[in-house]
Amino acid sequence: MNGEKITLSVIKADVGGLCGHTSAPEELMDACEFVLEEALDELIIDYYVTKCGDDVDLIMTHQKGTDNKEIHGLAWSAFEEATEVAKELKLYGAGQDLLSEGFTGNVKGMGPGCAEMEFVERPSEPVIVFCSDKTDPAAFNLPFYRMFADPFNTPGLVYDKKMQTGFDFDVLDIYQNKKILLNTPKETYQLLALIGNLETYSVKSVYRARDGEIAATCSADKLSKVGGKYVGKDDPVAIVRPQSGMPSVGEILEAFAKPHMVPGWMRGCHWGPLMPVGEDDANPTRFDGPPRIFALGFQLSKGRLVGPNDFFADVGFDSARKKALEMADMIREMGPFQPHRLSESMMEYSSIKKVLADLEDRFVPNEKHEVVDKLTYDVEDQS
Ligand code: 13P
Ligand code: 13P
Ligand code: MG
Ligand code: MG
């Protein structure tokens, strides 16, 4: 036990789809709930199971701290049970995210995604859990920036004295497995220099600079070597703590009012708009998408999850949805061409490498061209 501290753990996995990659059926959530119910009062204080597209999300509260073996083991058992059901029903990609043969102590690097934070409950502790499908963790780079560093999104940064020293962003270099802490507003430009590159950098967590209090975290550190190959592009989850010296609920949700392009969508190989939807509308169909996200608001009461409030179901997000669909129409016209299609390096988890490898031997040297040689000469001459 860690004294008064409460841990909120959101652990997710894709254990099978109905049909294709569009949705996880009720049976999978029932299987997970059965396992979590058994652990209630013993290991966990409360839980809520949901799904976004084909990803099952376990929202759990407890007092074991982050990266706890028992909690991660519990989530793993729930996903294993659900995988058995998925296999029985011959769901698509049954057990897709359970990459390891057995549980080894922490779900990170084994397939599931995980966002966790530990804190002392404030006199009133609102939290927002974000669940998404058909995208990857860098999808939170822009919204986290808007929430915690952009006064046009969050006027509280200007009005609230508690936020005036800004926020610290923990940024991961997902290829080199390194991280850097940058403060806004002091290092806003340096932060943007990194996190505007969604391929390499992912915001993992955000802390209030004044006291180091955790404000937000997402499942960005999944990238790991499993069985000799890198896996990690995955549908992320996030937790954000609003109000009382943090951005308000509305300021946090406002970050999704203007949809932005994220990597993911069809075969995880395309840029597409992230569409905010209600929990019941998180069934990506068109071109397996468009990518989507929902936001569940809870009040914590001694670890009890009171709620949720399904925020993006609100009509206030209708025009964001309309805009996202217009963006989807526009970029879909590009078909397999960039910039709809991701860059080669971002597609490294798809099988296009094999398609290109087959063509390798058929490439022949291009003929030298006299005009080109002359042009090169002329350009050099001018310098
Ligand atoms: P209330 O006055 O309704 O508490 O709202 C304050 C606030 O922070 C709105 O975002
Ligand atoms: P998921 O990553 O959600 O399983 O989707 C994979 C896919 O191929 C979608 O077209
Ligand atoms: Mg899937
Ligand atoms: Mg998915």
Short mmCIF file of C-alpha atoms and ligand atoms in Angstrom, two decimals:
data_model
loop_
_atom_site.label_atom_id
_atom_site.label_comp_id
_atom_site.label_asym_id
_atom_site.label_seq_id
_atom_site.Cartn_x
_atom_site.Cartn_y
_atom_site.Cartn_z
CA MET A 1 0.00 0.00 0.00
CA ASN A 2 1.20 3.50 -0.83
CA GLY A 3 -0.57 5.43 1.94
CA GLU A 4 -3.28 7.73 0.66
CA LYS A 5 -2.24 7.50 -2.94
CA ILE A 6 -4.59 6.16 -5.57
CA THR A 7 -3.42 4.68 -8.85
CA LEU A 8 -5.52 4.92 -11.98
CA SER A 9 -4.47 2.30 -14.54
CA VAL A 10 -5.86 2.12 -18.07
CA ILE A 11 -4.65 -0.98 -19.89
CA LYS A 12 -5.88 -1.93 -23.36
CA ALA A 13 -5.49 -4.66 -25.90
CA ASP A 14 -6.97 -5.78 -29.20
CA VAL A 15 -7.90 -9.41 -28.64
CA GLY A 16 -10.15 -9.87 -31.68
CA GLY A 17 -12.58 -8.04 -33.93
CA LEU A 18 -16.17 -8.45 -35.15
CA CYS A 19 -15.91 -8.32 -38.03
CA GLY A 20 -12.40 -7.60 -39.31
CA HIS A 21 -10.87 -4.82 -37.21
CA THR A 22 -14.07 -2.80 -36.68
CA SER A 23 -15.36 -3.68 -33.22
CA ALA A 24 -14.88 -5.80 -30.10
CA PRO A 25 -18.11 -7.66 -29.21
CA GLU A 26 -19.76 -7.64 -25.75
CA GLU A 27 -18.58 -11.21 -25.09
CA LEU A 28 -14.97 -9.98 -24.83
CA MET A 29 -15.84 -7.27 -22.34
CA ASP A 30 -17.93 -9.75 -20.32
CA ALA A 31 -14.90 -12.07 -20.14
CA CYS A 32 -12.71 -9.21 -18.87
CA GLU A 33 -15.34 -8.04 -16.38
CA PHE A 34 -15.60 -11.55 -14.98
CA VAL A 35 -11.86 -11.54 -14.18
CA LEU A 36 -11.84 -8.00 -12.75
CA GLU A 37 -14.93 -8.66 -10.62
CA GLU A 38 -13.05 -11.49 -8.88
CA ALA A 39 -10.24 -9.07 -7.99
CA LEU A 40 -12.55 -6.39 -6.61
CA ASP A 41 -11.74 -5.33 -3.01
CA GLU A 42 -8.72 -7.68 -2.95
CA LEU A 43 -6.53 -6.06 -5.59
CA ILE A 44 -8.54 -3.27 -7.20
CA ILE A 45 -10.94 -0.70 -5.75
CA ASP A 46 -13.10 -0.23 -8.84
CA TYR A 47 -13.13 -0.87 -12.57
CA TYR A 48 -14.89 0.05 -15.79
CA VAL A 49 -14.53 -1.98 -18.98
CA THR A 50 -15.20 -0.45 -22.39
CA LYS A 51 -14.09 -0.77 -26.00
CA CYS A 52 -13.07 1.61 -28.74
CA GLY A 53 -13.30 -0.11 -32.12
CA ASP A 54 -11.52 -3.44 -31.77
CA ASP A 55 -9.63 -2.41 -28.62
CA VAL A 56 -10.82 -3.46 -25.15
CA ASP A 57 -9.97 -0.91 -22.44
CA LEU A 58 -9.70 -1.80 -18.74
CA ILE A 59 -10.00 1.23 -16.46
CA MET A 60 -8.96 0.26 -12.91
CA THR A 61 -8.28 2.01 -9.60
CA HIS A 62 -6.12 0.56 -6.84
CA GLN A 63 -3.39 1.41 -4.33
CA LYS A 64 -0.52 -0.64 -5.76
CA GLY A 65 1.28 2.12 -7.68
CA THR A 66 2.22 2.20 -11.36
CA ASP A 67 3.95 -0.72 -13.14
CA ASN A 68 2.67 -3.10 -10.49
CA LYS A 69 3.13 -6.77 -11.30
CA GLU A 70 -0.18 -7.90 -9.74
CA ILE A 71 -2.23 -5.24 -11.55
CA HIS A 72 -0.54 -5.86 -14.89
CA GLY A 73 -0.93 -9.60 -14.30
CA LEU A 74 -4.64 -9.09 -13.64
CA ALA A 75 -5.06 -7.18 -16.91
CA TRP A 76 -3.10 -9.88 -18.73
CA SER A 77 -5.36 -12.62 -17.29
CA ALA A 78 -8.45 -10.66 -18.35
CA PHE A 79 -7.11 -10.36 -21.90
CA GLU A 80 -6.16 -14.05 -21.93
CA GLU A 81 -9.71 -15.01 -20.93
CA ALA A 82 -11.10 -12.69 -23.60
CA THR A 83 -8.71 -14.21 -26.15
CA GLU A 84 -10.08 -17.68 -25.38
CA VAL A 85 -13.58 -16.36 -26.13
CA ALA A 86 -12.29 -14.62 -29.28
CA LYS A 87 -10.72 -17.88 -30.50
CA GLU A 88 -13.93 -19.79 -29.78
CA LEU A 89 -15.93 -17.24 -31.79
CA LYS A 90 -13.19 -17.20 -34.48
CA LEU A 91 -13.05 -13.41 -34.22
CA TYR A 92 -10.65 -11.62 -36.51
CA GLY A 93 -7.09 -11.41 -35.23
CA ALA A 94 -7.93 -13.30 -32.01
CA GLY A 95 -5.21 -12.51 -29.46
CA GLN A 96 -3.72 -9.86 -31.81
CA ASP A 97 -2.07 -7.85 -29.02
CA LEU A 98 -0.95 -10.68 -26.74
CA LEU A 99 2.48 -10.97 -28.29
CA SER A 100 4.19 -12.90 -25.54
CA GLU A 101 3.58 -16.55 -24.68
CA GLY A 102 3.14 -15.85 -20.99
CA PHE A 103 3.07 -12.95 -18.55
CA THR A 104 6.52 -11.75 -17.50
CA GLY A 105 5.74 -9.05 -14.93
CA ASN A 106 4.72 -5.94 -16.90
CA VAL A 107 2.39 -5.64 -19.91
CA LYS A 108 4.64 -3.00 -21.50
CA GLY A 109 6.40 -4.50 -24.49
CA MET A 110 4.16 -7.57 -24.41
CA GLY A 111 1.48 -6.10 -26.67
CA PRO A 112 -1.11 -4.27 -24.56
CA GLY A 113 -0.92 -0.47 -24.17
CA CYS A 114 -0.85 1.11 -20.72
CA ALA A 115 -1.41 4.60 -19.25
CA GLU A 116 -1.13 4.91 -15.46
CA MET A 117 -0.82 7.65 -12.89
CA GLU A 118 -0.55 7.75 -9.11
CA PHE A 119 -1.69 10.74 -7.02
CA VAL A 120 -3.25 11.83 -3.76
CA GLU A 121 -6.95 12.43 -4.47
CA ARG A 122 -7.77 16.14 -4.37
CA PRO A 123 -10.86 17.23 -2.37
CA SER A 124 -12.65 16.66 -5.69
CA GLU A 125 -10.81 14.55 -8.26
CA PRO A 126 -12.20 14.72 -11.80
CA VAL A 127 -10.35 12.55 -14.37
CA ILE A 128 -10.81 12.06 -18.09
CA VAL A 129 -9.92 8.76 -19.78
CA PHE A 130 -9.38 8.87 -23.55
CA CYS A 131 -9.67 5.69 -25.64
CA SER A 132 -8.89 5.56 -29.35
CA ASP A 133 -8.72 3.26 -32.34
CA LYS A 134 -6.93 3.26 -35.72
CA THR A 135 -4.16 5.60 -34.69
CA ASP A 136 -0.94 5.67 -32.64
CA PRO A 137 0.31 7.32 -29.42
CA ALA A 138 1.71 10.41 -31.18
CA ALA A 139 -1.95 11.28 -31.89
CA PHE A 140 -1.83 12.95 -28.43
CA ASN A 141 1.11 15.26 -29.27
CA LEU A 142 -1.05 18.04 -30.71
CA PRO A 143 -3.97 17.81 -28.24
CA PHE A 144 -1.62 17.69 -25.22
CA TYR A 145 0.10 20.79 -26.59
CA ARG A 146 -3.24 22.55 -27.06
CA MET A 147 -4.47 21.60 -23.57
CA PHE A 148 -1.35 22.55 -21.60
CA ALA A 149 0.55 25.10 -23.69
CA ASP A 150 -1.81 26.98 -26.01
CA PRO A 151 -3.65 29.90 -24.36
CA PHE A 152 -5.97 30.16 -27.37
CA ASN A 153 -7.23 26.68 -26.47
CA THR A 154 -6.81 27.01 -22.69
CA PRO A 155 -7.35 30.57 -21.48
CA GLY A 156 -6.86 29.22 -17.94
CA LEU A 157 -3.11 29.37 -18.68
CA VAL A 158 -3.55 33.15 -18.70
CA TYR A 159 -6.20 33.54 -15.98
CA ASP A 160 -5.13 30.99 -13.35
CA LYS A 161 -2.10 31.90 -11.25
CA LYS A 162 -1.50 28.23 -10.41
CA MET A 163 -0.75 27.51 -14.08
CA GLN A 164 1.44 30.51 -14.86
CA THR A 165 4.75 28.68 -14.50
CA GLY A 166 3.43 26.35 -17.16
CA PHE A 167 3.76 22.63 -17.70
CA ASP A 168 6.63 20.18 -18.22
CA PHE A 169 6.34 17.80 -21.17
CA ASP A 170 8.05 14.41 -21.01
CA VAL A 171 8.88 13.59 -24.64
CA LEU A 172 10.00 10.15 -25.86
CA ASP A 173 12.21 9.47 -28.85
CA ILE A 174 10.45 6.23 -29.72
CA TYR A 175 13.23 4.85 -31.93
CA GLN A 176 16.16 5.50 -29.61
CA ASN A 177 14.20 4.92 -26.40
CA LYS A 178 15.42 8.22 -24.90
CA LYS A 179 13.40 10.97 -23.24
CA ILE A 180 13.65 14.71 -22.59
CA LEU A 181 11.73 17.03 -20.24
CA LEU A 182 10.80 20.44 -21.72
CA ASN A 183 8.98 23.32 -20.03
CA THR A 184 6.29 25.50 -21.59
CA PRO A 185 6.04 28.45 -22.03
CA LYS A 186 9.84 28.74 -21.59
CA GLU A 187 10.79 26.10 -24.18
CA THR A 188 7.67 26.13 -26.36
CA TYR A 189 9.61 26.38 -29.62
CA GLN A 190 12.02 23.58 -28.69
CA LEU A 191 9.05 21.41 -27.68
CA LEU A 192 7.31 22.06 -31.00
CA ALA A 193 10.56 21.37 -32.87
CA LEU A 194 10.33 17.82 -31.51
CA ILE A 195 6.66 16.92 -31.12
CA GLY A 196 5.57 18.28 -34.50
CA ASN A 197 7.38 15.19 -35.82
CA LEU A 198 4.83 12.46 -35.09
CA GLU A 199 7.04 9.79 -36.53
CA THR A 200 9.83 10.01 -33.98
CA TYR A 201 8.56 11.87 -30.92
CA SER A 202 5.68 11.12 -28.63
CA VAL A 203 4.58 13.06 -25.54
CA LYS A 204 4.42 10.49 -22.74
CA SER A 205 3.34 12.63 -19.77
CA VAL A 206 2.70 16.22 -18.73
CA TYR A 207 3.43 17.64 -15.24
CA ARG A 208 2.42 20.98 -13.68
CA ALA A 209 5.74 22.84 -13.44
CA ARG A 210 4.90 24.60 -10.13
CA ASP A 211 4.80 21.41 -8.07
CA GLY A 212 5.50 18.51 -10.43
CA GLU A 213 1.91 17.25 -10.06
CA ILE A 214 1.03 14.77 -12.81
CA ALA A 215 -1.51 16.26 -15.24
CA ALA A 216 -1.64 13.82 -18.17
CA THR A 217 -0.16 10.58 -19.45
CA CYS A 218 -0.69 8.27 -22.41
CA SER A 219 0.36 4.80 -23.52
CA ALA A 220 3.30 6.11 -25.54
CA ASP A 221 6.06 3.83 -24.35
CA LYS A 222 4.85 0.63 -25.91
CA LEU A 223 7.53 0.48 -28.58
CA SER A 224 9.65 -2.50 -27.69
CA LYS A 225 11.55 -5.30 -29.24
CA VAL A 226 9.41 -8.44 -29.12
CA GLY A 227 10.73 -11.62 -30.72
CA GLY A 228 13.50 -9.66 -32.42
CA LYS A 229 11.22 -7.15 -34.17
CA TYR A 230 9.93 -3.75 -33.15
CA VAL A 231 6.26 -3.51 -32.32
CA GLY A 232 4.57 -0.48 -30.97
CA LYS A 233 2.45 1.52 -33.34
CA ASP A 234 -0.80 1.09 -31.50
CA ASP A 235 -4.16 2.50 -30.62
CA PRO A 236 -3.43 4.62 -27.55
CA VAL A 237 -5.20 5.44 -24.28
CA ALA A 238 -4.62 8.52 -22.11
CA ILE A 239 -5.55 9.95 -18.71
CA VAL A 240 -5.90 13.68 -17.99
CA ARG A 241 -6.65 15.39 -14.63
CA PRO A 242 -8.75 18.55 -15.09
CA GLN A 243 -9.73 21.48 -12.82
CA SER A 244 -8.20 23.00 -9.64
CA GLY A 245 -5.00 24.45 -11.05
CA MET A 246 -5.14 22.28 -14.19
CA PRO A 247 -6.97 23.11 -17.44
CA SER A 248 -10.76 22.73 -16.98
CA VAL A 249 -12.75 19.82 -18.43
CA GLY A 250 -13.97 22.02 -21.27
CA GLU A 251 -10.47 23.28 -22.07
CA ILE A 252 -9.20 19.71 -22.26
CA LEU A 253 -12.05 18.60 -24.53
CA GLU A 254 -11.64 21.72 -26.69
CA ALA A 255 -8.32 20.27 -27.91
CA PHE A 256 -10.40 17.85 -30.04
CA ALA A 257 -12.84 20.42 -31.46
CA LYS A 258 -10.64 21.01 -34.51
CA PRO A 259 -9.80 17.53 -35.84
CA HIS A 260 -6.16 16.88 -36.71
CA MET A 261 -4.50 14.33 -38.97
CA VAL A 262 -3.02 11.27 -37.27
CA PRO A 263 -1.16 8.18 -38.52
CA GLY A 264 -3.18 4.95 -38.56
CA TRP A 265 -6.47 4.22 -40.31
CA MET A 266 -6.51 1.52 -43.01
CA ARG A 267 -3.82 -1.13 -42.34
CA GLY A 268 -2.15 1.39 -40.02
CA CYS A 269 -0.63 2.94 -43.16
CA HIS A 270 -2.57 6.17 -43.75
CA TRP A 271 -2.96 9.68 -42.38
CA GLY A 272 -6.53 10.45 -41.42
CA PRO A 273 -8.55 12.84 -39.22
CA LEU A 274 -9.07 11.88 -35.57
CA MET A 275 -12.85 12.02 -35.10
CA PRO A 276 -14.24 12.59 -31.57
CA VAL A 277 -17.28 10.34 -30.97
CA GLY A 278 -19.47 8.99 -28.19
CA GLU A 279 -18.69 5.56 -26.73
CA ASP A 280 -21.47 3.93 -28.81
CA ASP A 281 -20.14 5.40 -32.04
CA ALA A 282 -16.62 4.06 -31.70
CA ASN A 283 -17.05 1.47 -34.46
CA PRO A 284 -14.69 2.48 -37.27
CA THR A 285 -16.08 1.22 -40.57
CA ARG A 286 -15.29 3.53 -43.49
CA PHE A 287 -11.89 2.44 -44.82
CA ASP A 288 -11.64 0.88 -41.33
CA GLY A 289 -12.04 4.35 -39.84
CA PRO A 290 -11.79 7.25 -39.79
CA PRO A 291 -9.58 7.08 -36.67
CA ARG A 292 -11.61 7.84 -33.58
CA ILE A 293 -11.45 8.81 -29.98
CA PHE A 294 -13.86 9.04 -27.07
CA ALA A 295 -13.48 10.73 -23.69
CA LEU A 296 -15.00 9.43 -20.45
CA GLY A 297 -15.22 11.74 -17.43
CA PHE A 298 -15.21 10.25 -13.93
CA GLN A 299 -15.13 11.69 -10.43
CA LEU A 300 -12.93 9.62 -8.13
CA SER A 301 -14.20 9.07 -4.61
CA LYS A 302 -11.60 7.19 -2.54
CA GLY A 303 -10.77 5.28 -5.69
CA ARG A 304 -14.38 4.64 -6.65
CA LEU A 305 -15.07 5.53 -10.29
CA VAL A 306 -18.21 7.70 -10.24
CA GLY A 307 -19.59 8.09 -13.77
CA PRO A 308 -18.75 8.09 -16.62
CA ASN A 309 -19.84 11.12 -18.57
CA ASP A 310 -19.49 10.31 -22.29
CA PHE A 311 -18.18 13.74 -23.32
CA PHE A 312 -17.86 13.56 -27.10
CA ALA A 313 -21.42 12.21 -27.43
CA ASP A 314 -22.45 15.83 -26.84
CA VAL A 315 -23.91 17.80 -29.76
CA GLY A 316 -21.15 20.35 -29.13
CA PHE A 317 -18.86 18.00 -31.09
CA ASP A 318 -21.18 17.57 -34.09
CA SER A 319 -19.33 20.13 -36.18
CA ALA A 320 -15.95 18.54 -35.30
CA ARG A 321 -17.34 15.24 -36.61
CA LYS A 322 -18.63 16.92 -39.77
CA LYS A 323 -15.26 18.53 -40.35
CA ALA A 324 -13.42 15.25 -39.73
CA LEU A 325 -15.62 13.53 -42.32
CA GLU A 326 -14.92 16.32 -44.84
CA MET A 327 -11.19 15.91 -44.16
CA ALA A 328 -11.62 12.16 -44.64
CA ASP A 329 -13.29 12.68 -48.04
CA MET A 330 -10.54 15.00 -49.13
CA ILE A 331 -7.56 12.87 -48.17
CA ARG A 332 -9.17 9.60 -49.34
CA GLU A 333 -9.02 10.95 -52.88
CA MET A 334 -5.24 10.43 -52.77
CA GLY A 335 -5.62 6.63 -52.58
CA PRO A 336 -2.22 4.95 -52.17
CA PHE A 337 -0.35 8.22 -52.76
CA GLN A 338 1.37 10.34 -50.14
CA PRO A 339 0.44 12.36 -48.15
CA HIS A 340 -2.57 10.05 -47.51
CA ARG A 341 -0.17 7.12 -47.41
CA LEU A 342 2.37 7.22 -44.58
CA SER A 343 6.07 7.62 -45.32
CA GLU A 344 8.04 4.43 -45.93
CA SER A 345 9.64 4.43 -42.49
CA MET A 346 6.26 4.80 -40.75
CA MET A 347 4.93 1.86 -42.74
CA GLU A 348 7.64 -0.44 -41.45
CA TYR A 349 5.13 -2.55 -39.55
CA SER A 350 3.18 -3.36 -42.71
CA SER A 351 4.16 -5.95 -45.31
CA ILE A 352 5.05 -3.36 -47.97
CA LYS A 353 8.73 -4.06 -47.22
CA LYS A 354 8.25 -7.54 -48.72
CA VAL A 355 6.52 -6.11 -51.80
CA LEU A 356 9.41 -3.70 -52.35
CA ALA A 357 12.05 -6.37 -51.67
CA ASP A 358 10.63 -8.44 -54.55
CA LEU A 359 11.31 -5.53 -56.90
CA GLU A 360 14.84 -4.88 -55.69
CA ASP A 361 16.60 -7.19 -58.18
CA ARG A 362 14.72 -5.66 -61.11
CA PHE A 363 16.18 -2.21 -60.63
CA VAL A 364 18.98 -1.39 -63.13
CA PRO A 365 21.31 1.63 -63.07
CA ASN A 366 19.80 4.63 -64.78
CA GLU A 367 21.68 5.89 -67.89
CA LYS A 368 23.92 8.85 -67.37
CA HIS A 369 22.33 11.84 -68.95
CA GLU A 370 24.50 14.49 -70.51
CA VAL A 371 22.11 17.37 -69.87
CA VAL A 372 21.98 16.49 -66.18
CA ASP A 373 25.78 16.39 -66.01
CA LYS A 374 26.00 19.78 -67.65
CA LEU A 375 23.40 21.26 -65.31
CA THR A 376 25.30 19.98 -62.28
CA TYR A 377 28.45 21.56 -63.69
CA ASP A 378 26.71 24.91 -64.27
CA VAL A 379 25.25 24.99 -60.77
CA GLU A 380 28.63 24.28 -59.20
CA ASP A 381 30.16 26.99 -61.37
CA GLN A 382 27.81 29.61 -59.99
CA SER A 383 28.73 29.02 -56.35
P1 13P B 1 -18.27 26.64 -12.53
O1 13P B 1 -18.39 28.09 -12.15
O2 13P B 1 -19.54 26.06 -13.16
O3 13P B 1 -17.69 25.78 -11.43
O4 13P B 1 -17.17 26.55 -13.78
C1 13P B 1 -15.87 26.98 -13.59
C2 13P B 1 -15.00 26.44 -14.67
O5 13P B 1 -13.87 26.13 -14.41
C3 13P B 1 -15.56 26.29 -16.05
O6 13P B 1 -14.64 25.72 -16.89
P1 13P B 2 -6.09 -2.33 -35.55
O1 13P B 2 -4.70 -1.81 -35.30
O2 13P B 2 -7.14 -1.50 -34.89
O3 13P B 2 -6.20 -3.79 -35.21
O4 13P B 2 -6.39 -2.17 -37.12
C1 13P B 2 -5.56 -2.82 -38.02
C2 13P B 2 -5.98 -2.63 -39.44
O5 13P B 2 -5.41 -3.28 -40.30
C3 13P B 2 -7.03 -1.66 -39.80
O6 13P B 2 -7.25 -1.60 -41.18
MG MG B 3 -7.38 -5.27 -34.83
MG MG B 4 -7.50 -1.25 -32.88
#
